[in-house]
Tab-separated table of C-alpha atoms in Angstrom:
chain	number	residue	atom	x	y	z
D	858	TRP	CA	60.227	-2.016	240.455
D	859	ARG	CA	60.819	-5.763	240.607
D	860	CYS	CA	63.953	-5.469	238.432
D	861	GLY	CA	65.362	-2.531	240.369
D	862	GLY	CA	65.255	-0.205	237.372
D	863	ARG	CA	66.055	3.468	237.410
D	864	TRP	CA	62.404	4.498	237.620
D	865	ALA	CA	61.406	1.865	240.166
D	866	GLY	CA	61.772	4.180	243.147
D	867	ARG	CA	59.882	7.002	241.480
D	868	TRP	CA	56.819	4.903	240.691
D	869	ALA	CA	56.992	2.962	243.949
D	870	GLY	CA	57.105	6.194	245.993
D	871	ARG	CA	53.693	7.302	244.780
D	872	PRO	CA	50.844	6.585	247.209
D	873	ALA	CA	48.426	3.949	246.109
D	874	LYS	CA	44.862	5.055	245.472
D	875	ALA	CA	42.018	2.831	246.562
D	876	ASP	CA	39.672	3.829	243.781
D	877	GLY	CA	37.730	0.590	243.928
D	878	THR	CA	39.230	-0.823	240.800
D	879	CYS	CA	41.250	-4.006	240.541
D	880	ALA	CA	44.465	-2.025	239.846
D	881	GLY	CA	43.922	0.106	242.921
D	882	ARG	CA	43.444	-2.903	245.201
D	883	ASN	CA	46.580	-4.596	243.836
D	884	ALA	CA	48.593	-1.395	244.407
D	885	LEU	CA	47.488	-1.258	248.053
D	886	ARG	CA	48.436	-4.891	248.634
D	887	SER	CA	51.859	-4.485	247.020
D	888	SER	CA	52.654	-1.296	248.955
D	889	SER	CA	51.754	-2.953	252.260
D	890	ARG	CA	53.956	-5.975	251.472
D	891	ARG	CA	57.035	-3.943	250.520
D	892	GLY	CA	57.280	-2.133	253.808
D	893	THR	CA	60.117	0.125	252.665
D	894	VAL	CA	59.989	2.159	249.475
D	895	ARG	CA	62.976	2.787	247.181
D	896	THR	CA	63.466	6.467	246.488
D	897	MET	CA	65.320	8.306	243.714
D	898	CYS	CA	68.274	9.083	246.001
D	899	GLN	CA	69.079	5.394	246.379
D	900	LYS	CA	71.432	3.852	243.774
D	901	THR	CA	70.694	0.749	241.806
D	902	TRP	CA	73.020	-2.250	241.682
D	903	TYR	CA	74.178	-1.265	238.200
D	904	GLU	CA	75.133	2.244	239.308
D	905	GLU	CA	77.080	0.944	242.275
D	906	LYS	CA	78.954	-1.533	240.070
D	907	TYR	CA	79.823	1.232	237.609
D	908	GLU	CA	81.315	3.321	240.420
D	909	ARG	CA	83.379	0.400	241.721
D	910	ASP	CA	84.748	-0.335	238.253
D	911	SER	CA	85.601	3.290	237.579
D	912	LYS	CA	87.686	3.500	240.768
D	913	ARG	CA	89.847	0.548	239.835
D	914	GLU	CA	93.258	1.229	238.346
D	915	ARG	CA	93.154	0.398	234.671
D	916	LYS	CA	96.121	-1.465	233.266
D	917	PRO	CA	97.799	0.023	230.170
D	918	ARG	CA	96.638	-1.532	226.904
D	919	ASN	CA	99.139	-3.748	225.145
D	920	ILE	CA	99.061	-2.420	221.590
D	921	TYR	CA	100.737	-4.647	219.015
D	922	THR	CA	103.230	-2.538	217.094
D	923	GLY	CA	104.780	-5.264	214.950
D	924	ARG	CA	108.157	-4.926	216.637
D	925	LYS	CA	110.305	-7.823	217.724
D	926	SER	CA	111.658	-8.381	221.205
D	927	ASP	CA	114.774	-6.358	220.392
D	928	ASP	CA	112.577	-3.442	219.198
D	929	SER	CA	114.235	-3.285	215.789
D	930	VAL	CA	113.138	-3.144	212.166
D	931	LYS	CA	115.423	-5.527	210.330
D	932	VAL	CA	115.238	-6.485	206.671
D	933	GLN	CA	114.658	-10.214	206.449
D	934	LEU	CA	115.205	-12.472	203.467
D	935	VAL	CA	112.366	-12.145	200.965
D	936	GLN	CA	111.303	-15.550	199.650
D	937	TRP	CA	107.973	-16.445	198.052
D	938	TYR	CA	107.237	-19.547	195.990
D	939	PRO	CA	103.648	-20.820	196.396
D	940	GLY	CA	102.687	-24.275	195.234
D	941	HIS	CA	100.580	-23.218	192.248
D	942	ILE	CA	103.596	-21.487	190.686
D	943	ALA	CA	105.690	-24.663	190.804
D	944	LYS	CA	102.897	-26.567	189.078
D	945	ALA	CA	102.277	-23.836	186.501
D	946	GLU	CA	105.978	-23.587	185.712
D	947	LYS	CA	106.149	-27.235	184.634
D	948	GLN	CA	103.029	-26.867	182.501
D	949	LEU	CA	104.316	-23.635	180.958
D	950	GLN	CA	107.574	-25.240	179.838
D	951	GLU	CA	105.586	-27.880	177.950
D	952	ARG	CA	103.109	-25.395	176.448
D	953	LEU	CA	105.891	-23.138	175.197
D	954	LYS	CA	106.848	-25.832	172.709
D	955	ALA	CA	103.573	-25.235	170.861
D	956	VAL	CA	103.664	-21.412	170.740
D	957	ASP	CA	105.122	-19.254	167.974
D	958	VAL	CA	106.079	-16.129	169.925
D	959	VAL	CA	106.593	-15.279	173.602
D	960	ILE	CA	105.351	-11.966	175.015
D	961	GLU	CA	107.413	-11.185	178.118
D	962	LEU	CA	105.913	-8.612	180.479
D	963	ARG	CA	107.961	-6.667	182.992
D	964	ASP	CA	107.187	-3.991	185.546
D	965	SER	CA	108.640	-0.699	184.336
D	966	ARG	CA	109.414	0.335	187.931
D	967	ALA	CA	111.709	-2.702	188.304
D	968	ALA	CA	112.553	-3.631	184.719
D	969	PHE	CA	115.613	-5.707	185.668
D	970	ALA	CA	114.267	-7.363	188.820
D	971	THR	CA	111.231	-8.714	186.918
D	972	GLU	CA	113.396	-10.576	184.388
D	973	HIS	CA	113.156	-14.337	184.790
D	974	PRO	CA	116.666	-15.838	184.557
D	975	GLU	CA	115.472	-19.102	182.959
D	976	LEU	CA	113.058	-17.696	180.399
D	977	LYS	CA	115.663	-17.634	177.626
D	978	VAL	CA	116.319	-21.337	178.149
D	979	TRP	CA	112.595	-22.120	178.008
D	980	CYS	CA	112.014	-20.096	174.843
D	981	ARG	CA	115.064	-21.503	173.011
D	982	ASP	CA	115.055	-19.924	169.554
D	983	LYS	CA	111.473	-18.615	169.623
D	984	PRO	CA	111.036	-14.869	169.034
D	985	ARG	CA	110.291	-12.731	172.079
D	986	ILE	CA	108.445	-9.440	172.451
D	987	LEU	CA	109.576	-7.422	175.474
D	988	VAL	CA	106.805	-5.320	177.040
D	989	LEU	CA	107.276	-2.780	179.840
D	990	ASN	CA	103.925	-2.414	181.550
D	991	ARG	CA	102.781	0.340	183.932
D	992	VAL	CA	104.694	3.107	182.215
D	993	ASP	CA	102.233	5.524	183.829
D	994	MET	CA	104.082	4.881	187.115
D	995	ILE	CA	107.418	6.227	185.850
D	996	SER	CA	108.446	9.485	184.201
D	997	LYS	CA	108.750	9.895	180.442
D	998	VAL	CA	112.477	10.551	180.758
D	999	GLU	CA	113.029	7.241	182.551
D	1000	CYS	CA	110.887	5.386	180.025
D	1001	ARG	CA	112.959	6.857	177.192
D	1002	LYS	CA	116.200	5.810	178.903
D	1003	LEU	CA	114.945	2.231	179.252
D	1004	GLU	CA	113.921	2.084	175.592
D	1005	GLU	CA	117.320	3.314	174.437
D	1006	TRP	CA	119.246	0.961	176.709
D	1007	PHE	CA	117.338	-2.195	175.705
D	1008	SER	CA	117.532	-1.365	171.998
D	1009	LYS	CA	121.280	-0.697	172.217
D	1010	GLU	CA	122.585	-3.248	174.735
D	1011	GLN	CA	120.229	-6.191	174.201
D	1012	ASN	CA	119.106	-5.422	170.645
D	1013	ALA	CA	115.496	-5.766	171.752
D	1014	GLY	CA	112.925	-3.130	170.976
D	1015	ILE	CA	110.531	-2.773	173.893
D	1016	ILE	CA	106.875	-1.778	173.800
D	1017	PRO	CA	105.739	0.517	176.643
D	1018	THR	CA	102.170	-0.272	177.699
D	1019	ASN	CA	99.593	0.686	180.276
D	1020	GLY	CA	97.031	-1.977	181.093
D	1021	LYS	CA	94.619	0.536	182.633
D	1022	THR	CA	94.269	2.871	179.658
D	1023	GLY	CA	95.343	0.572	176.820
D	1024	GLN	CA	98.401	2.621	175.875
D	1025	GLY	CA	100.710	0.676	173.554
D	1026	VAL	CA	98.290	-2.262	173.175
D	1027	PRO	CA	97.551	-1.673	169.439
D	1028	LYS	CA	101.295	-1.644	168.730
D	1029	LEU	CA	101.695	-4.898	170.668
D	1030	LEU	CA	98.868	-6.490	168.697
D	1031	ARG	CA	100.430	-5.505	165.357
D	1032	ARG	CA	103.827	-6.814	166.466
D	1033	ALA	CA	102.389	-10.187	167.503
D	1034	VAL	CA	100.308	-10.632	164.351
D	1035	SER	CA	103.310	-9.734	162.167
D	1036	PHE	CA	104.798	-13.169	162.929
D	1037	SER	CA	101.892	-14.790	161.078
D	1038	LYS	CA	103.703	-14.579	157.731
D	1039	VAL	CA	106.796	-16.427	158.929
D	1040	VAL	CA	104.747	-19.074	160.749
D	1041	ASN	CA	102.471	-19.836	157.796
D	1042	GLU	CA	105.347	-19.953	155.312
D	1043	LYS	CA	106.904	-22.766	157.330
D	1044	ARG	CA	103.570	-24.551	157.526
D	1045	THR	CA	102.970	-24.205	153.783
D	1046	ALA	CA	106.406	-25.690	153.064
D	1047	LYS	CA	105.433	-28.708	155.167
D	1048	GLY	CA	102.064	-29.038	153.390
D	1049	LEU	CA	99.998	-27.752	156.316
D	1050	LEU	CA	97.150	-25.249	156.282
D	1051	PRO	CA	97.716	-21.727	157.626
D	1052	ARG	CA	96.555	-20.916	161.149
D	1053	GLU	CA	96.570	-18.059	163.661
D	1054	VAL	CA	99.640	-16.990	165.634
D	1055	ARG	CA	99.966	-18.626	169.039
D	1056	ALA	CA	101.506	-16.318	171.649
D	1057	ALA	CA	102.241	-16.968	175.329
D	1058	VAL	CA	102.078	-14.056	177.789
D	1059	VAL	CA	104.599	-14.736	180.579
D	1060	GLY	CA	106.135	-12.730	183.392
D	1061	PHE	CA	106.424	-12.314	187.130
D	1062	PRO	CA	103.302	-12.228	189.321
D	1063	ASN	CA	101.261	-9.022	189.297
D	1064	VAL	CA	102.995	-7.355	186.348
D	1065	GLY	CA	99.684	-6.949	184.495
D	1066	LYS	CA	99.497	-9.999	182.202
D	1067	SER	CA	95.744	-10.497	182.528
D	1068	ALA	CA	95.069	-6.773	182.142
D	1069	ILE	CA	97.019	-6.670	178.865
D	1070	ILE	CA	95.192	-9.757	177.583
D	1071	ASN	CA	91.832	-8.130	178.373
D	1072	ARG	CA	92.938	-5.071	176.404
D	1073	LEU	CA	93.983	-7.223	173.454
D	1074	LEU	CA	90.623	-8.998	173.527
D	1075	GLN	CA	88.713	-5.737	174.135
D	1076	ARG	CA	86.680	-7.512	176.799
D	1077	LYS	CA	87.154	-8.859	180.311
D	1078	ALA	CA	88.035	-12.488	179.734
D	1079	CYS	CA	90.582	-12.926	182.559
D	1080	ALA	CA	90.354	-11.936	186.193
D	1081	SER	CA	92.604	-8.950	186.817
D	1082	ALA	CA	93.511	-7.231	190.099
D	1083	ASN	CA	96.500	-5.661	191.842
D	1084	THR	CA	97.205	-8.888	193.717
D	1085	PRO	CA	100.089	-11.282	193.039
D	1086	GLY	CA	99.105	-14.898	192.419
D	1087	LEU	CA	95.542	-14.198	191.219
D	1088	THR	CA	95.862	-16.300	188.046
D	1089	LYS	CA	96.566	-19.916	189.017
D	1090	GLN	CA	95.964	-21.899	185.802
D	1091	LEU	CA	97.028	-21.697	182.173
D	1092	ARG	CA	94.279	-20.727	179.774
D	1093	TRP	CA	93.980	-20.244	176.000
D	1094	VAL	CA	91.911	-17.296	174.749
D	1095	ARG	CA	91.284	-16.116	171.194
D	1096	ALA	CA	92.047	-12.504	170.274
D	1097	GLY	CA	90.439	-12.179	166.849
D	1098	GLU	CA	91.072	-14.395	163.832
D	1099	ASP	CA	94.846	-13.979	163.702
D	1100	LEU	CA	95.961	-14.358	167.333
D	1101	TYR	CA	95.609	-17.017	170.007
D	1102	LEU	CA	96.881	-16.072	173.493
D	1103	LEU	CA	98.009	-18.201	176.431
D	1104	ASP	CA	97.361	-16.587	179.809
D	1105	SER	CA	99.736	-18.022	182.387
D	1106	PRO	CA	100.227	-17.555	186.134
D	1107	GLY	CA	103.142	-15.456	187.272
D	1108	VAL	CA	106.374	-17.437	187.409
D	1109	LEU	CA	109.473	-16.574	189.392
D	1110	PRO	CA	112.624	-18.418	190.509
D	1111	ALA	CA	112.268	-20.924	193.304
D	1112	ARG	CA	114.838	-18.971	195.318
D	1113	LEU	CA	115.505	-15.247	195.056
D	1114	LEU	CA	119.269	-15.034	195.405
D	1115	ASP	CA	119.543	-11.309	194.661
D	1116	GLN	CA	117.934	-9.791	197.745
D	1117	ARG	CA	118.141	-6.253	196.386
D	1118	ALA	CA	115.996	-7.309	193.433
D	1119	ALA	CA	113.677	-9.233	195.774
D	1120	GLN	CA	113.174	-6.122	197.892
D	1121	ASN	CA	112.319	-4.110	194.780
D	1122	LEU	CA	109.739	-6.761	193.875
D	1123	ALA	CA	108.230	-6.419	197.348
D	1124	ILE	CA	108.106	-2.630	197.055
D	1125	CYS	CA	106.270	-2.938	193.716
D	1126	ASN	CA	103.891	-5.582	195.168
D	1127	ASP	CA	105.045	-8.165	192.611
D	1128	ILE	CA	105.325	-10.961	195.204
D	1129	GLY	CA	103.076	-12.062	198.040
D	1130	LYS	CA	102.923	-9.958	201.202
D	1131	ALA	CA	103.211	-13.060	203.359
D	1132	SER	CA	106.927	-13.274	202.543
D	1133	TYR	CA	108.050	-10.015	204.169
D	1134	LEU	CA	107.329	-7.378	206.812
D	1135	GLN	CA	105.844	-4.288	205.222
D	1136	SER	CA	107.539	-2.009	207.762
D	1137	SER	CA	110.903	-3.494	206.835
D	1138	ILE	CA	110.308	-3.073	203.090
D	1139	ALA	CA	109.042	0.483	203.622
D	1140	SER	CA	112.298	1.380	205.389
D	1141	VAL	CA	114.212	-0.093	202.429
D	1142	PHE	CA	112.042	1.991	200.087
D	1143	ILE	CA	113.079	5.211	201.845
D	1144	GLU	CA	116.734	4.221	201.483
D	1145	ARG	CA	116.222	3.398	197.779
D	1146	VAL	CA	114.707	6.817	197.162
D	1147	LYS	CA	117.825	8.534	198.516
D	1148	GLU	CA	119.921	6.743	195.874
D	1149	LEU	CA	117.864	7.900	192.873
D	1150	PRO	CA	118.855	10.864	190.669
D	1151	ALA	CA	115.532	12.629	191.384
D	1152	ARG	CA	115.794	12.116	195.153
D	1153	ASP	CA	115.308	15.801	196.042
D	1154	GLU	CA	111.951	16.001	194.281
D	1155	ILE	CA	110.786	12.642	195.679
D	1156	LEU	CA	111.821	13.492	199.262
D	1157	GLU	CA	109.916	16.767	198.977
D	1158	ASN	CA	106.799	14.844	197.884
D	1159	ILE	CA	107.239	12.541	200.879
D	1160	ARG	CA	107.557	15.517	203.234
D	1161	LEU	CA	104.386	17.115	201.864
D	1162	ARG	CA	102.513	13.830	201.969
D	1163	TYR	CA	103.342	12.770	205.530
D	1164	LYS	CA	104.229	16.160	207.078
D	1165	LEU	CA	107.508	14.547	208.059
D	1166	SER	CA	110.979	15.039	206.601
D	1167	ALA	CA	113.226	12.079	205.793
D	1168	ASP	CA	116.395	14.179	205.633
D	1169	GLY	CA	118.921	13.095	208.226
D	1170	LEU	CA	116.896	9.982	209.117
D	1171	THR	CA	117.408	6.371	208.185
D	1172	GLY	CA	114.572	4.423	206.643
D	1173	GLU	CA	113.852	2.670	209.946
D	1174	GLU	CA	113.745	5.942	211.869
D	1175	PHE	CA	111.389	7.520	209.341
D	1176	VAL	CA	108.933	4.615	209.471
D	1177	ASP	CA	109.111	4.581	213.276
D	1178	ASN	CA	108.473	8.337	213.546
D	1179	TYR	CA	105.604	8.150	211.085
D	1180	ALA	CA	104.058	5.255	213.021
D	1181	ASN	CA	104.287	7.152	216.324
D	1182	LYS	CA	102.807	10.266	214.748
D	1183	ILE	CA	99.805	8.752	212.958
D	1184	PHE	CA	99.253	5.088	213.892
D	1185	ASN	CA	99.900	4.988	217.650
D	1186	GLY	CA	103.257	3.265	217.162
D	1187	HIS	CA	102.020	0.496	214.840
D	1188	ILE	CA	104.894	0.295	212.384
D	1189	GLU	CA	103.310	-2.404	210.207
D	1190	THR	CA	100.339	-0.179	209.426
D	1191	ALA	CA	102.682	2.725	208.719
D	1192	GLY	CA	104.787	0.589	206.375
D	1193	ALA	CA	101.696	-0.656	204.547
D	1194	ARG	CA	100.495	2.929	204.036
D	1195	ILE	CA	103.835	4.044	202.557
D	1196	LEU	CA	103.971	1.124	200.120
D	1197	LYS	CA	100.346	1.645	199.129
D	1198	ASP	CA	100.954	5.331	198.441
D	1199	TYR	CA	103.849	4.443	196.151
D	1200	SER	CA	101.807	1.855	194.243
D	1201	ARG	CA	99.060	4.459	193.722
D	1202	GLY	CA	101.516	7.083	192.505
D	1203	ALA	CA	100.871	9.430	195.434
D	1204	LEU	CA	104.619	9.934	195.996
D	1205	GLY	CA	105.428	10.725	192.374
D	1206	LYS	CA	106.223	8.837	189.190
D	1207	PHE	CA	109.659	7.246	189.301
D	1208	ALA	CA	111.382	3.915	188.712
D	1209	LEU	CA	113.387	2.038	191.299
D	1210	GLU	CA	115.806	0.610	188.728
D	1211	LEU	CA	117.482	2.555	185.962
D	1212	PRO	CA	119.884	1.383	183.229
D	1213	PRO	CA	123.565	1.547	184.180
D	1214	SER	CA	125.163	4.733	182.890
């Protein structure tokens, strides 16, 4: 009753009994001092405050939707070049002088956007092995078209791989070890002892370099995750008696001049998310889908997935409608969900870049 609790009036309203005990005498004294007794019909201070607060007009909540002041979803320039990549690029150019073969990894969803323009200059006359990783994210027809185009136009036989299941990894291992004969013949002519083949695994960030190395080693020797920029230092690892691998951080040009290719990299999560708005890239993704040969099938998968049709809508309008329908108008969350669904294969298996016909 001293704190004014809910049950204070109920217990205070009971008559005190003078039963001769110490508790009875104290109850009589306290009841005589109070004078008035709180009853159950009286409201406590907390109840009165709750009623006053409930009668006040509540201001509408300011929900951050990711929009700018002009309420638009504009595609900004995509640029990403963290400091560790600049440092690793200088070290990689020096280490490439000591390797025998270069294994270049590309993302099969963006096979042309993940090509480093300066890699040929760094490799000079060293042999290269072109690997298209994540072939499980594209259809078999598209993978076959890429193989035929690279073998015909660039005279380079590619090796399709999948870092998750190990598809194509044995073929890659045999191709890399096959250079041992040429390397040791040159060493024998110079009077040197034979040694293992030294291969450098290079490519853009988050194309699966560490995952392929773990498959070649048949153990988890390198940290691997679907996050660009995870590997930050160069590292030598031994893959058996005949192969020595160099795991390198992802390298990319200091400035991405081709913004269409940069947007494809952002869609595939091959560059850091801090360099772009996910809602903006998601709207570009919807527009890219409408340009693909299999657009009807992909748009139907999108309609079934989000219960929303993209026909007759621009990419910005689709992202905005999806955000208002599911995420209370938060377009950044809606854009992140669309890009995540594509990276998981929930919207179908298709490539964003195909060989020119």
